[in-house]
Amino acid sequence: SALADAAFSTDAGKFAGPIKTPFGWHIIRVISIEPEVKSTFEQARPQLEKQVINELAINKVIDIANQLDDKLAGGATLDEAAKALGLHATKVPAVDANGFGPDGQAVPELSSSKLTLSLAFSTDPGSTSSLTEDPDGGYVIVKVDGSTPAQTRPLEEGKQQAAAAR
């Protein structure tokens, strides 16, 4: 690209440009130049192995996600599809939009997954959400069995919680 060519052909402390790209005009300032580092295969091997293992794991997750989608499209319930693929389905009896159960305590299975909570509260009762990719590299699917209308907690319960929080 024009930006890369200009950057790598400019001396440290110098400017290059203006350079026009599809994103507009640019001026480059090269602050420093670091020498090229060459490594042997044996030096690079651990990092290469890690990259290959990571890519294989990602491909495996994608393959399982596709199999799950196929089973659900074929009429299997979420529990049946998970069991057939050796996946663990976590059931949460009740949770509010902040991840707390009826007892006011955080539900551990949901404490780290805002995506799961978001899917749970955007999926109609009796329905299953779409299989959704998690930014952490996994996939999430939620089946909502039911819904309880929001209600105000009794004043006495609120007083007890406030006193306990002191």
CSV table of C-alpha atoms in Angstrom, one decimal:
chain,number,residue,atom,x,y,z
A,1,SER,CA,0.0,0.0,0.0
A,2,ALA,CA,1.1,3.6,-0.4
A,3,LEU,CA,1.1,4.2,3.3
A,4,ALA,CA,3.3,1.2,4.0
A,5,ASP,CA,5.7,2.0,1.1
A,6,ALA,CA,6.1,5.6,2.5
A,7,ALA,CA,6.5,4.5,6.1
A,8,PHE,CA,9.2,1.9,5.2
A,9,SER,CA,11.1,4.2,2.9
A,10,THR,CA,11.3,7.2,5.3
A,11,ASP,CA,14.2,7.8,7.7
A,12,ALA,CA,13.7,8.1,11.5
A,13,GLY,CA,12.7,11.6,12.5
A,14,LYS,CA,11.4,12.5,9.0
A,15,PHE,CA,7.9,13.0,7.6
A,16,ALA,CA,6.3,11.5,4.5
A,17,GLY,CA,3.3,12.7,2.6
A,18,PRO,CA,0.8,13.8,2.0
A,19,ILE,CA,-0.4,10.4,0.8
A,20,LYS,CA,-3.8,9.8,-0.6
A,21,THR,CA,-5.6,6.6,0.2
A,22,PRO,CA,-9.3,5.5,0.0
A,23,PHE,CA,-9.6,6.8,3.6
A,24,GLY,CA,-8.3,10.3,2.7
A,25,TRP,CA,-5.0,12.2,3.0
A,26,HIS,CA,-2.3,11.1,5.4
A,27,ILE,CA,1.1,12.5,6.7
A,28,ILE,CA,3.4,10.0,8.3
A,29,ARG,CA,6.0,10.8,10.9
A,30,VAL,CA,8.6,8.0,11.5
A,31,ILE,CA,9.7,8.2,15.1
A,32,SER,CA,12.2,5.3,15.2
A,33,ILE,CA,13.3,2.4,13.2
A,34,GLU,CA,13.9,-1.0,14.8
A,35,PRO,CA,16.2,-3.5,13.1
A,36,GLU,CA,14.7,-6.6,11.5
A,37,VAL,CA,14.8,-9.6,13.9
A,38,LYS,CA,15.3,-12.9,12.3
A,39,SER,CA,14.7,-16.1,14.2
A,40,THR,CA,15.4,-19.8,13.4
A,41,PHE,CA,12.6,-22.3,13.1
A,42,GLU,CA,13.5,-23.8,16.5
A,43,GLN,CA,13.2,-20.3,18.1
A,44,ALA,CA,9.9,-19.7,16.5
A,45,ARG,CA,8.5,-23.2,17.0
A,46,PRO,CA,6.8,-22.6,20.4
A,47,GLN,CA,4.9,-19.6,19.1
A,48,LEU,CA,4.0,-21.4,15.8
A,49,GLU,CA,2.7,-24.4,17.8
A,50,LYS,CA,0.6,-22.2,19.9
A,51,GLN,CA,-0.9,-20.5,16.9
A,52,VAL,CA,-1.7,-23.8,15.2
A,53,ILE,CA,-3.3,-25.2,18.3
A,54,ASN,CA,-5.4,-22.0,18.7
A,55,GLU,CA,-6.5,-22.2,15.1
A,56,LEU,CA,-7.4,-25.9,15.4
A,57,ALA,CA,-9.4,-25.1,18.6
A,58,ILE,CA,-11.3,-22.3,16.9
A,59,ASN,CA,-12.1,-24.6,13.9
A,60,LYS,CA,-13.3,-27.3,16.3
A,61,VAL,CA,-15.6,-24.8,18.2
A,62,ILE,CA,-17.0,-23.6,14.8
A,63,ASP,CA,-17.6,-27.2,13.7
A,64,ILE,CA,-19.5,-28.0,17.0
A,65,ALA,CA,-21.5,-24.8,16.7
A,66,ASN,CA,-22.5,-25.8,13.1
A,67,GLN,CA,-23.5,-29.3,14.3
A,68,LEU,CA,-25.6,-27.8,17.1
A,69,ASP,CA,-27.3,-25.5,14.6
A,70,ASP,CA,-28.0,-28.5,12.4
A,71,LYS,CA,-29.5,-30.6,15.2
A,72,LEU,CA,-31.7,-27.7,16.3
A,73,ALA,CA,-32.8,-27.1,12.7
A,74,GLY,CA,-33.6,-30.8,12.5
A,75,GLY,CA,-36.1,-30.4,15.4
A,76,ALA,CA,-34.0,-31.4,18.4
A,77,THR,CA,-34.5,-29.5,21.6
A,78,LEU,CA,-31.6,-27.6,23.1
A,79,ASP,CA,-31.1,-30.3,25.8
A,80,GLU,CA,-31.2,-33.1,23.2
A,81,ALA,CA,-28.8,-31.4,20.9
A,82,ALA,CA,-26.4,-30.5,23.7
A,83,LYS,CA,-26.5,-34.1,25.0
A,84,ALA,CA,-25.9,-35.6,21.5
A,85,LEU,CA,-22.8,-33.4,21.1
A,86,GLY,CA,-21.4,-34.0,24.6
A,87,LEU,CA,-22.0,-30.4,25.6
A,88,HIS,CA,-23.0,-29.2,29.0
A,89,ALA,CA,-26.2,-27.2,29.3
A,90,THR,CA,-26.5,-25.0,32.4
A,91,LYS,CA,-29.9,-24.4,33.8
A,92,VAL,CA,-30.6,-21.3,35.9
A,93,PRO,CA,-33.9,-21.3,37.8
A,94,ALA,CA,-34.4,-17.6,37.8
A,95,VAL,CA,-32.3,-14.5,37.1
A,96,ASP,CA,-32.9,-10.8,36.8
A,97,ALA,CA,-31.4,-8.5,34.1
A,98,ASN,CA,-28.4,-7.8,36.4
A,99,GLY,CA,-27.6,-11.4,36.9
A,100,PHE,CA,-29.1,-11.8,40.4
A,101,GLY,CA,-31.3,-14.6,41.5
A,102,PRO,CA,-34.5,-14.3,43.6
A,103,ASP,CA,-32.4,-14.4,46.8
A,104,GLY,CA,-30.5,-11.2,45.6
A,105,GLN,CA,-27.3,-13.1,45.1
A,106,ALA,CA,-25.3,-13.1,41.9
A,107,VAL,CA,-25.9,-16.2,39.8
A,108,PRO,CA,-22.4,-17.6,39.4
A,109,GLU,CA,-23.1,-19.3,36.0
A,110,LEU,CA,-24.0,-15.8,34.6
A,111,SER,CA,-21.6,-13.5,36.5
A,112,SER,CA,-19.1,-13.3,33.6
A,113,SER,CA,-21.4,-13.4,30.6
A,114,LYS,CA,-23.3,-10.2,29.7
A,115,LEU,CA,-24.0,-11.8,26.4
A,116,THR,CA,-26.0,-14.6,28.0
A,117,LEU,CA,-28.0,-12.2,30.1
A,118,SER,CA,-28.7,-10.0,27.0
A,119,LEU,CA,-29.9,-13.1,25.0
A,120,ALA,CA,-32.0,-14.3,27.9
A,121,PHE,CA,-33.9,-11.0,28.2
A,122,SER,CA,-34.3,-10.5,24.4
A,123,THR,CA,-35.6,-14.0,23.8
A,124,ASP,CA,-39.4,-14.6,24.2
A,125,PRO,CA,-40.4,-17.1,26.8
A,126,GLY,CA,-40.7,-20.6,25.3
A,127,SER,CA,-38.2,-19.7,22.6
A,128,THR,CA,-34.5,-20.4,21.9
A,129,SER,CA,-32.2,-17.6,20.9
A,130,SER,CA,-29.9,-17.8,17.9
A,131,LEU,CA,-26.5,-19.3,18.4
A,132,THR,CA,-24.4,-16.2,19.0
A,133,GLU,CA,-20.6,-15.9,18.9
A,134,ASP,CA,-19.2,-14.6,22.2
A,135,PRO,CA,-16.3,-12.0,21.9
A,136,ASP,CA,-14.3,-14.4,24.1
A,137,GLY,CA,-14.3,-17.0,21.3
A,138,GLY,CA,-17.1,-19.3,22.4
A,139,TYR,CA,-20.7,-19.5,21.4
A,140,VAL,CA,-23.9,-18.9,23.5
A,141,ILE,CA,-27.4,-20.1,23.0
A,142,VAL,CA,-30.3,-19.5,25.4
A,143,LYS,CA,-33.6,-21.2,25.9
A,144,VAL,CA,-36.1,-19.2,28.0
A,145,ASP,CA,-38.6,-21.5,29.7
A,146,GLY,CA,-40.6,-18.7,31.3
A,147,SER,CA,-40.8,-15.1,32.6
A,148,THR,CA,-41.8,-13.5,35.9
A,149,PRO,CA,-43.2,-10.0,35.7
A,150,ALA,CA,-41.1,-7.4,37.5
A,151,GLN,CA,-42.3,-6.7,41.0
A,152,THR,CA,-41.3,-4.4,43.9
A,153,ARG,CA,-39.7,-6.1,46.8
A,154,PRO,CA,-41.4,-5.7,50.2
A,155,LEU,CA,-40.1,-2.7,52.2
A,156,GLU,CA,-39.0,-5.0,55.1
A,157,GLU,CA,-36.8,-7.1,52.7
A,158,GLY,CA,-35.3,-3.8,51.3
A,159,LYS,CA,-34.5,-2.7,54.9
A,160,GLN,CA,-32.8,-6.0,55.7
A,161,GLN,CA,-30.7,-5.8,52.5
A,162,ALA,CA,-29.7,-2.2,53.2
A,163,ALA,CA,-28.7,-3.1,56.8
A,164,ALA,CA,-26.7,-6.1,55.6
A,165,ALA,CA,-24.8,-4.0,53.1
A,166,ARG,CA,-23.5,-1.5,55.7
